[in-house]
Amino acid sequence: IDTTSIDNAAYALESKAFFISRVGTDGFKIYHKATIKKAVNDRRASLDEDEEIKPSMRNLVKKEFEKGASIPIVKYPEDGASISDSPKLTLVLMDPEKEWPADGELPQQIAEWTKKRGDSPRLYPGSLVWCFKKSGRDLRTNIELWLAWQRVKNEMADGTLGTDYDRTDYSKVDTSVRDAEEAAKDEVW
């Protein structure tokens, strides 16, 4: 029997399951108490998109791009007139809700904003560097996990999380919050 495939299957099941936890380095326990991952998934499901997810996504992206910026950054412009026309290289950071499509109205709009600033033609269209979010839900998923882990940590600190979870999971919360934040920051890039 190939034991590595059994180990891989057990690790994959443990990473997704709510009632299986690791014991030691190579053991697992099926228990009647849920793991802390259940609380995280419950909190993730209850996040409000307009009040929590979108603002956190925008703030994290803005903060990551501002950190160590050596060129001007125009954040989330509403129209082409809000982007300056200067010979200095300028990064135009688009809203993380907008993905770059292969075709459609958005590429035409960006081409128009690159050529014109409002009604007048741009003198320096080559100074603009456009930055869009890649296709997919990876950034959103990582932000949701980070917010959910933060909520669990806060509930644990103020005592509202309850005692339905195994005590060994509580020690992993700080590390998980930090890891989720780093994963979200990495996904920005």
CSV table of N, CA, C and O in Angstrom, one decimal, residues 17-108:
chain,number,residue,atom,x,y,z
A,17,ALA,N,-12.5,19.5,6.7
A,17,ALA,CA,-13.5,19.0,7.6
A,17,ALA,C,-13.6,19.9,8.9
A,17,ALA,O,-12.6,20.5,9.3
A,18,PHE,N,-14.8,19.9,9.5
A,18,PHE,CA,-15.0,20.6,10.7
A,18,PHE,C,-14.9,19.8,12.0
A,18,PHE,O,-14.8,20.3,13.1
A,19,PHE,N,-14.9,18.5,11.9
A,19,PHE,CA,-14.9,17.6,13.1
A,19,PHE,C,-13.7,16.7,13.1
A,19,PHE,O,-13.7,15.7,13.9
A,20,ILE,N,-12.7,16.9,12.3
A,20,ILE,CA,-11.5,16.2,12.3
A,20,ILE,C,-10.3,17.1,12.6
A,20,ILE,O,-10.2,18.2,12.0
A,21,SER,N,-9.5,16.7,13.6
A,21,SER,CA,-8.4,17.6,13.9
A,21,SER,C,-7.1,16.7,14.0
A,21,SER,O,-7.2,15.5,14.3
A,22,ARG,N,-6.0,17.4,13.9
A,22,ARG,CA,-4.7,16.7,14.0
A,22,ARG,C,-4.3,16.5,15.4
A,22,ARG,O,-4.6,17.3,16.3
A,23,VAL,N,-3.7,15.3,15.6
A,23,VAL,CA,-3.2,15.0,17.0
A,23,VAL,C,-1.7,14.6,16.7
A,23,VAL,O,-1.4,13.7,16.0
A,24,GLY,N,-0.8,15.4,17.3
A,24,GLY,CA,0.6,15.2,17.1
A,24,GLY,C,1.0,15.5,15.7
A,24,GLY,O,0.5,16.4,15.0
A,25,THR,N,2.0,14.8,15.2
A,25,THR,CA,2.6,15.1,13.9
A,25,THR,C,1.9,14.2,12.8
A,25,THR,O,1.9,14.7,11.6
A,26,ASP,N,1.4,13.1,13.1
A,26,ASP,CA,0.8,12.2,12.0
A,26,ASP,C,-0.5,11.5,12.4
A,26,ASP,O,-0.9,10.6,11.8
A,27,GLY,N,-1.2,12.0,13.5
A,27,GLY,CA,-2.4,11.4,13.9
A,27,GLY,C,-3.6,12.4,13.7
A,27,GLY,O,-3.4,13.6,13.5
A,28,PHE,N,-4.8,11.8,13.7
A,28,PHE,CA,-6.0,12.6,13.5
A,28,PHE,C,-7.0,12.1,14.5
A,28,PHE,O,-7.0,10.9,14.9
A,29,LYS,N,-7.9,13.0,14.9
A,29,LYS,CA,-9.0,12.6,15.8
A,29,LYS,C,-10.3,13.1,15.2
A,29,LYS,O,-10.4,14.3,14.8
A,30,ILE,N,-11.3,12.2,15.2
A,30,ILE,CA,-12.7,12.6,14.9
A,30,ILE,C,-13.3,12.9,16.2
A,30,ILE,O,-13.4,12.0,17.1
A,31,TYR,N,-13.9,14.1,16.3
A,31,TYR,CA,-14.4,14.5,17.6
A,31,TYR,C,-15.8,15.1,17.5
A,31,TYR,O,-16.2,15.6,16.4
A,32,HIS,N,-16.5,15.1,18.6
A,32,HIS,CA,-17.9,15.6,18.5
A,32,HIS,C,-17.9,17.2,18.6
A,32,HIS,O,-18.9,17.8,18.2
A,33,LYS,N,-16.8,17.8,19.0
A,33,LYS,CA,-16.7,19.2,19.0
A,33,LYS,C,-16.1,19.7,17.7
A,33,LYS,O,-15.2,19.1,17.2
A,34,ALA,N,-16.7,20.8,17.1
A,34,ALA,CA,-16.2,21.3,15.9
A,34,ALA,C,-14.8,22.0,16.1
A,34,ALA,O,-14.5,22.4,17.1
A,35,THR,N,-14.1,22.0,15.0
A,35,THR,CA,-12.8,22.8,15.0
A,35,THR,C,-13.1,24.2,14.8
A,35,THR,O,-14.2,24.6,14.5
A,36,ILE,N,-12.1,25.1,15.1
A,36,ILE,CA,-12.3,26.5,14.9
A,36,ILE,C,-12.6,26.9,13.5
A,36,ILE,O,-13.1,28.0,13.2
A,37,LYS,N,-12.2,26.0,12.5
A,37,LYS,CA,-12.5,26.3,11.1
A,37,LYS,C,-14.0,26.5,10.9
A,37,LYS,O,-14.4,27.2,10.0
A,38,LYS,N,-14.8,25.8,11.7
A,38,LYS,CA,-16.3,25.9,11.5
A,38,LYS,C,-16.7,27.3,11.9
A,38,LYS,O,-17.5,27.9,11.2
A,39,ALA,N,-16.1,27.8,13.0
A,39,ALA,CA,-16.4,29.2,13.4
A,39,ALA,C,-16.0,30.2,12.3
A,39,ALA,O,-16.7,31.2,12.0
A,40,VAL,N,-14.8,30.0,11.7
A,40,VAL,CA,-14.3,30.9,10.7
A,40,VAL,C,-15.2,30.8,9.5
A,40,VAL,O,-15.6,31.9,8.9
A,41,ASN,N,-15.6,29.6,9.1
A,41,ASN,CA,-16.5,29.5,7.9
A,41,ASN,C,-17.9,30.2,8.2
A,41,ASN,O,-18.5,30.8,7.3
A,42,ASP,N,-18.4,30.0,9.4
A,42,ASP,CA,-19.7,30.7,9.8
A,42,ASP,C,-19.5,32.2,9.7
A,42,ASP,O,-20.4,32.9,9.2
A,43,ARG,N,-18.4,32.7,10.2
A,43,ARG,CA,-18.2,34.2,10.2
A,43,ARG,C,-18.0,34.7,8.8
A,43,ARG,O,-18.5,35.7,8.4
A,44,ARG,N,-17.3,33.9,8.0
A,44,ARG,CA,-17.1,34.2,6.6
A,44,ARG,C,-18.4,34.3,5.9
A,44,ARG,O,-18.7,35.2,5.0
A,45,ALA,N,-19.3,33.4,6.1
A,45,ALA,CA,-20.6,33.4,5.5
A,45,ALA,C,-21.5,34.6,5.9
A,45,ALA,O,-22.4,35.0,5.1
A,46,SER,N,-21.2,35.1,7.1
A,46,SER,CA,-22.1,36.2,7.6
A,46,SER,C,-21.5,37.6,7.2
A,46,SER,O,-22.0,38.6,7.7
A,47,LEU,N,-20.4,37.7,6.5
A,47,LEU,CA,-19.8,39.0,6.2
A,47,LEU,C,-20.7,39.7,5.2
A,47,LEU,O,-21.2,39.2,4.3
A,48,ASP,N,-20.8,41.0,5.4
A,48,ASP,CA,-21.6,41.9,4.5
A,48,ASP,C,-20.6,42.4,3.4
A,48,ASP,O,-19.6,43.0,3.7
A,49,GLU,N,-21.0,42.2,2.2
A,49,GLU,CA,-20.2,42.5,1.1
A,49,GLU,C,-20.0,44.0,1.0
A,49,GLU,O,-18.8,44.5,0.8
A,50,ASP,N,-21.0,44.8,1.1
A,50,ASP,CA,-20.9,46.3,0.9
A,50,ASP,C,-20.3,47.0,2.1
A,50,ASP,O,-19.6,48.0,1.9
A,51,GLU,N,-20.5,46.5,3.3
A,51,GLU,CA,-20.0,47.1,4.5
A,51,GLU,C,-18.6,46.7,4.9
A,51,GLU,O,-17.9,47.4,5.6
A,52,GLU,N,-18.3,45.4,4.6
A,52,GLU,CA,-17.0,44.8,5.1
A,52,GLU,C,-16.1,44.4,4.1
A,52,GLU,O,-14.9,44.8,4.1
A,53,ILE,N,-16.5,43.6,3.1
A,53,ILE,CA,-15.6,43.0,2.1
A,53,ILE,C,-15.0,44.0,1.2
A,53,ILE,O,-13.8,44.2,1.0
A,54,LYS,N,-15.9,44.8,0.5
A,54,LYS,CA,-15.4,45.7,-0.5
A,54,LYS,C,-14.5,46.8,0.1
A,54,LYS,O,-13.5,47.1,-0.4
A,55,PRO,N,-15.0,47.5,1.2
A,55,PRO,CA,-14.1,48.5,1.8
A,55,PRO,C,-12.7,47.9,2.3
A,55,PRO,O,-11.7,48.5,2.1
A,56,SER,N,-12.7,46.7,2.8
A,56,SER,CA,-11.5,46.1,3.3
A,56,SER,C,-10.6,45.8,2.1
A,56,SER,O,-9.4,46.0,2.1
A,57,MET,N,-11.2,45.3,1.0
A,57,MET,CA,-10.4,45.0,-0.2
A,57,MET,C,-9.8,46.3,-0.8
A,57,MET,O,-8.6,46.3,-1.1
A,58,ARG,N,-10.6,47.4,-0.8
A,58,ARG,CA,-10.0,48.6,-1.4
A,58,ARG,C,-8.9,49.2,-0.5
A,58,ARG,O,-7.9,49.7,-0.9
A,59,ASN,N,-9.1,49.1,0.9
A,59,ASN,CA,-8.2,49.7,1.8
A,59,ASN,C,-6.9,48.9,1.7
A,59,ASN,O,-5.8,49.5,1.8
A,60,LEU,N,-6.9,47.6,1.7
A,60,LEU,CA,-5.7,46.8,1.6
A,60,LEU,C,-4.9,47.0,0.4
A,60,LEU,O,-3.7,47.2,0.4
A,61,VAL,N,-5.6,47.1,-0.8
A,61,VAL,CA,-5.0,47.3,-2.0
A,61,VAL,C,-4.3,48.7,-2.0
A,61,VAL,O,-3.1,48.8,-2.4
A,62,LYS,N,-5.0,49.7,-1.5
A,62,LYS,CA,-4.5,51.1,-1.5
A,62,LYS,C,-3.3,51.1,-0.6
A,62,LYS,O,-2.2,51.7,-0.9
A,63,LYS,N,-3.4,50.5,0.6
A,63,LYS,CA,-2.3,50.5,1.6
A,63,LYS,C,-1.0,49.8,1.0
A,63,LYS,O,0.1,50.2,1.2
A,64,GLU,N,-1.2,48.6,0.3
A,64,GLU,CA,-0.1,47.9,-0.2
A,64,GLU,C,0.6,48.7,-1.4
A,64,GLU,O,1.8,48.7,-1.5
A,65,PHE,N,-0.2,49.4,-2.2
A,65,PHE,CA,0.4,50.2,-3.3
A,65,PHE,C,1.1,51.4,-2.7
A,65,PHE,O,2.1,51.9,-3.3
A,66,GLU,N,0.6,52.0,-1.7
A,66,GLU,CA,1.2,53.2,-1.1
A,66,GLU,C,2.5,53.0,-0.4
A,66,GLU,O,3.3,53.8,-0.3
A,67,LYS,N,2.6,51.7,0.1
A,67,LYS,CA,3.8,51.4,0.9
A,67,LYS,C,5.0,51.4,0.0
A,67,LYS,O,5.1,50.6,-1.0
A,68,GLY,N,5.9,52.3,0.2
A,68,GLY,CA,7.1,52.4,-0.6
A,68,GLY,C,7.0,52.9,-2.0
A,68,GLY,O,7.8,52.7,-2.8
A,69,ALA,N,5.9,53.6,-2.2
A,69,ALA,CA,5.6,54.1,-3.6
A,69,ALA,C,6.6,55.2,-3.9
A,69,ALA,O,6.8,56.2,-3.1
A,70,SER,N,7.2,55.2,-5.1
A,70,SER,CA,8.2,56.2,-5.5
A,70,SER,C,7.6,57.0,-6.7
A,70,SER,O,8.3,57.9,-7.2
A,71,ILE,N,6.5,56.6,-7.2
A,71,ILE,CA,5.8,57.3,-8.3
A,71,ILE,C,4.4,57.7,-7.8
A,71,ILE,O,3.9,57.1,-6.9
A,72,PRO,N,3.8,58.8,-8.5
A,72,PRO,CA,2.5,59.1,-8.1
A,72,PRO,C,1.5,58.0,-8.4
A,72,PRO,O,1.6,57.3,-9.4
A,73,ILE,N,0.5,57.8,-7.5
A,73,ILE,CA,-0.5,56.8,-7.7
A,73,ILE,C,-1.9,57.5,-7.7
A,73,ILE,O,-2.2,58.3,-6.8
A,74,VAL,N,-2.7,57.3,-8.7
A,74,VAL,CA,-4.1,57.7,-8.8
A,74,VAL,C,-4.9,56.5,-8.4
A,74,VAL,O,-4.9,55.5,-9.1
A,75,LYS,N,-5.6,56.7,-7.3
A,75,LYS,CA,-6.4,55.6,-6.8
A,75,LYS,C,-7.9,55.6,-7.2
A,75,LYS,O,-8.5,56.6,-6.9
A,76,TYR,N,-8.3,54.6,-7.9
A,76,TYR,CA,-9.7,54.4,-8.2
A,76,TYR,C,-10.4,55.6,-8.9
A,76,TYR,O,-11.3,56.2,-8.3
A,77,PRO,N,-9.9,56.1,-10.0
A,77,PRO,CA,-10.4,57.3,-10.7
A,77,PRO,C,-11.8,57.0,-11.2
A,77,PRO,O,-12.2,55.9,-11.6
A,78,GLU,N,-12.6,58.1,-11.1
A,78,GLU,CA,-14.0,58.0,-11.5
A,78,GLU,C,-14.1,58.2,-13.0
A,78,GLU,O,-15.0,57.7,-13.7
A,79,ASP,N,-13.2,59.1,-13.6
A,79,ASP,CA,-13.2,59.4,-15.0
A,79,ASP,C,-11.8,59.8,-15.4
A,79,ASP,O,-10.9,59.9,-14.5
A,80,GLY,N,-11.6,60.0,-16.7
A,80,GLY,CA,-10.3,60.4,-17.2
A,80,GLY,C,-9.8,61.7,-16.7
A,80,GLY,O,-8.6,62.0,-16.7
A,81,ALA,N,-10.7,62.6,-16.4
A,81,ALA,CA,-10.3,64.0,-16.0
A,81,ALA,C,-9.6,64.0,-14.6
A,81,ALA,O,-8.9,64.9,-14.3
A,82,SER,N,-9.9,62.9,-13.8
A,82,SER,CA,-9.3,62.9,-12.5
A,82,SER,C,-7.8,62.4,-12.5
A,82,SER,O,-7.2,62.3,-11.5
A,83,ILE,N,-7.3,62.0,-13.7
A,83,ILE,CA,-6.0,61.5,-13.8
A,83,ILE,C,-5.2,62.7,-14.4
A,83,ILE,O,-5.5,63.2,-15.5
A,84,SER,N,-4.1,63.1,-13.7
A,84,SER,CA,-3.3,64.2,-14.2
A,84,SER,C,-2.6,63.9,-15.5
A,84,SER,O,-2.4,62.8,-15.8
A,85,ASP,N,-2.2,65.0,-16.2
A,85,ASP,CA,-1.5,64.8,-17.5
A,85,ASP,C,-0.1,65.4,-17.3
A,85,ASP,O,0.1,66.6,-17.4
A,86,SER,N,0.8,64.6,-16.9
A,86,SER,CA,2.2,65.1,-16.6
A,86,SER,C,3.2,64.1,-17.3
A,86,SER,O,2.8,62.9,-17.5
A,87,PRO,N,4.4,64.6,-17.5
A,87,PRO,CA,5.4,63.7,-18.1
A,87,PRO,C,5.9,62.6,-17.1
A,87,PRO,O,6.6,61.7,-17.5
A,88,LYS,N,5.6,62.8,-15.9
A,88,LYS,CA,6.1,61.9,-14.8
A,88,LYS,C,5.2,60.6,-14.9
A,88,LYS,O,4.0,60.6,-15.0
A,89,LEU,N,5.9,59.5,-14.8
A,89,LEU,CA,5.2,58.2,-14.8
A,89,LEU,C,4.2,58.1,-13.7
A,89,LEU,O,4.5,58.5,-12.5
A,90,THR,N,3.0,57.7,-14.0
A,90,THR,CA,1.9,57.7,-13.0
A,90,THR,C,1.2,56.3,-13.1
A,90,THR,O,0.9,55.8,-14.1
A,91,LEU,N,1.0,55.7,-11.9
A,91,LEU,CA,0.3,54.5,-11.8
A,91,LEU,C,-1.1,54.7,-11.5
A,91,LEU,O,-1.5,55.5,-10.6
A,92,VAL,N,-2.0,54.2,-12.4
A,92,VAL,CA,-3.4,54.4,-12.2
A,92,VAL,C,-4.0,53.1,-11.7
A,92,VAL,O,-4.0,52.1,-12.4
A,93,LEU,N,-4.4,53.1,-10.4
A,93,LEU,CA,-4.8,51.9,-9.7
A,93,LEU,C,-6.4,51.8,-9.8
A,93,LEU,O,-7.1,52.7,-9.3
A,94,MET,N,-6.8,50.8,-10.5
A,94,MET,CA,-8.3,50.7,-10.7
A,94,MET,C,-8.9,50.0,-9.5
A,94,MET,O,-8.2,49.2,-8.8
A,95,ASP,N,-10.2,50.2,-9.4
A,95,ASP,CA,-10.9,49.5,-8.3
A,95,ASP,C,-10.8,48.0,-8.3
A,95,ASP,O,-10.9,47.4,-9.4
A,96,PRO,N,-10.6,47.4,-7.2
A,96,PRO,CA,-10.4,45.9,-7.2
A,96,PRO,C,-11.6,45.1,-7.7
A,96,PRO,O,-11.6,44.0,-7.9
A,97,GLU,N,-12.7,45.8,-7.8
A,97,GLU,CA,-13.9,45.2,-8.3
A,97,GLU,C,-13.9,45.0,-9.8
A,97,GLU,O,-14.6,44.2,-10.3
A,98,LYS,N,-13.0,45.8,-10.4
A,98,LYS,CA,-13.0,45.7,-11.9
A,98,LYS,C,-11.8,44.8,-12.3
A,98,LYS,O,-10.7,45.0,-11.9
A,99,GLU,N,-12.1,43.9,-13.1
A,99,GLU,CA,-11.1,43.0,-13.7
A,99,GLU,C,-10.9,43.4,-15.1
A,99,GLU,O,-11.7,44.0,-15.8
A,100,TRP,N,-9.7,43.1,-15.6
A,100,TRP,CA,-9.4,43.4,-17.0
A,100,TRP,C,-10.0,42.4,-17.9
A,100,TRP,O,-9.6,41.2,-17.9
A,101,PRO,N,-11.0,42.7,-18.7
A,101,PRO,CA,-11.6,41.8,-19.7
A,101,PRO,C,-10.8,41.9,-21.0
A,101,PRO,O,-10.2,42.8,-21.4
A,102,ALA,N,-10.9,40.8,-21.8
A,102,ALA,CA,-10.3,40.7,-23.1
A,102,ALA,C,-11.0,41.7,-24.1
A,102,ALA,O,-10.4,42.2,-25.0
A,103,ASP,N,-12.3,41.8,-23.9
A,103,ASP,CA,-13.0,42.7,-24.8
A,103,ASP,C,-14.2,43.4,-24.0
A,103,ASP,O,-14.3,43.1,-22.8
A,104,GLY,N,-14.9,44.2,-24.7
A,104,GLY,CA,-16.0,44.9,-24.0
A,104,GLY,C,-15.8,46.4,-23.9
A,104,GLY,O,-15.0,47.0,-24.6
A,105,GLU,N,-16.6,47.0,-23.0
A,105,GLU,CA,-16.6,48.4,-22.9
A,105,GLU,C,-15.4,49.0,-22.1
A,105,GLU,O,-14.9,50.1,-22.4
A,106,LEU,N,-14.9,48.2,-21.1
A,106,LEU,CA,-13.8,48.7,-20.3
A,106,LEU,C,-12.5,49.0,-21.0
A,106,LEU,O,-11.9,50.1,-20.9
A,107,PRO,N,-12.0,48.1,-21.9
A,107,PRO,CA,-10.8,48.5,-22.7
A,107,PRO,C,-11.0,49.7,-23.5
A,107,PRO,O,-10.1,50.5,-23.7
A,108,GLN,N,-12.2,49.9,-24.1
A,108,GLN,CA,-12.4,51.1,-24.9
A,108,GLN,C,-12.4,52.4,-24.0
A,108,GLN,O,-11.9,53.4,-24.4
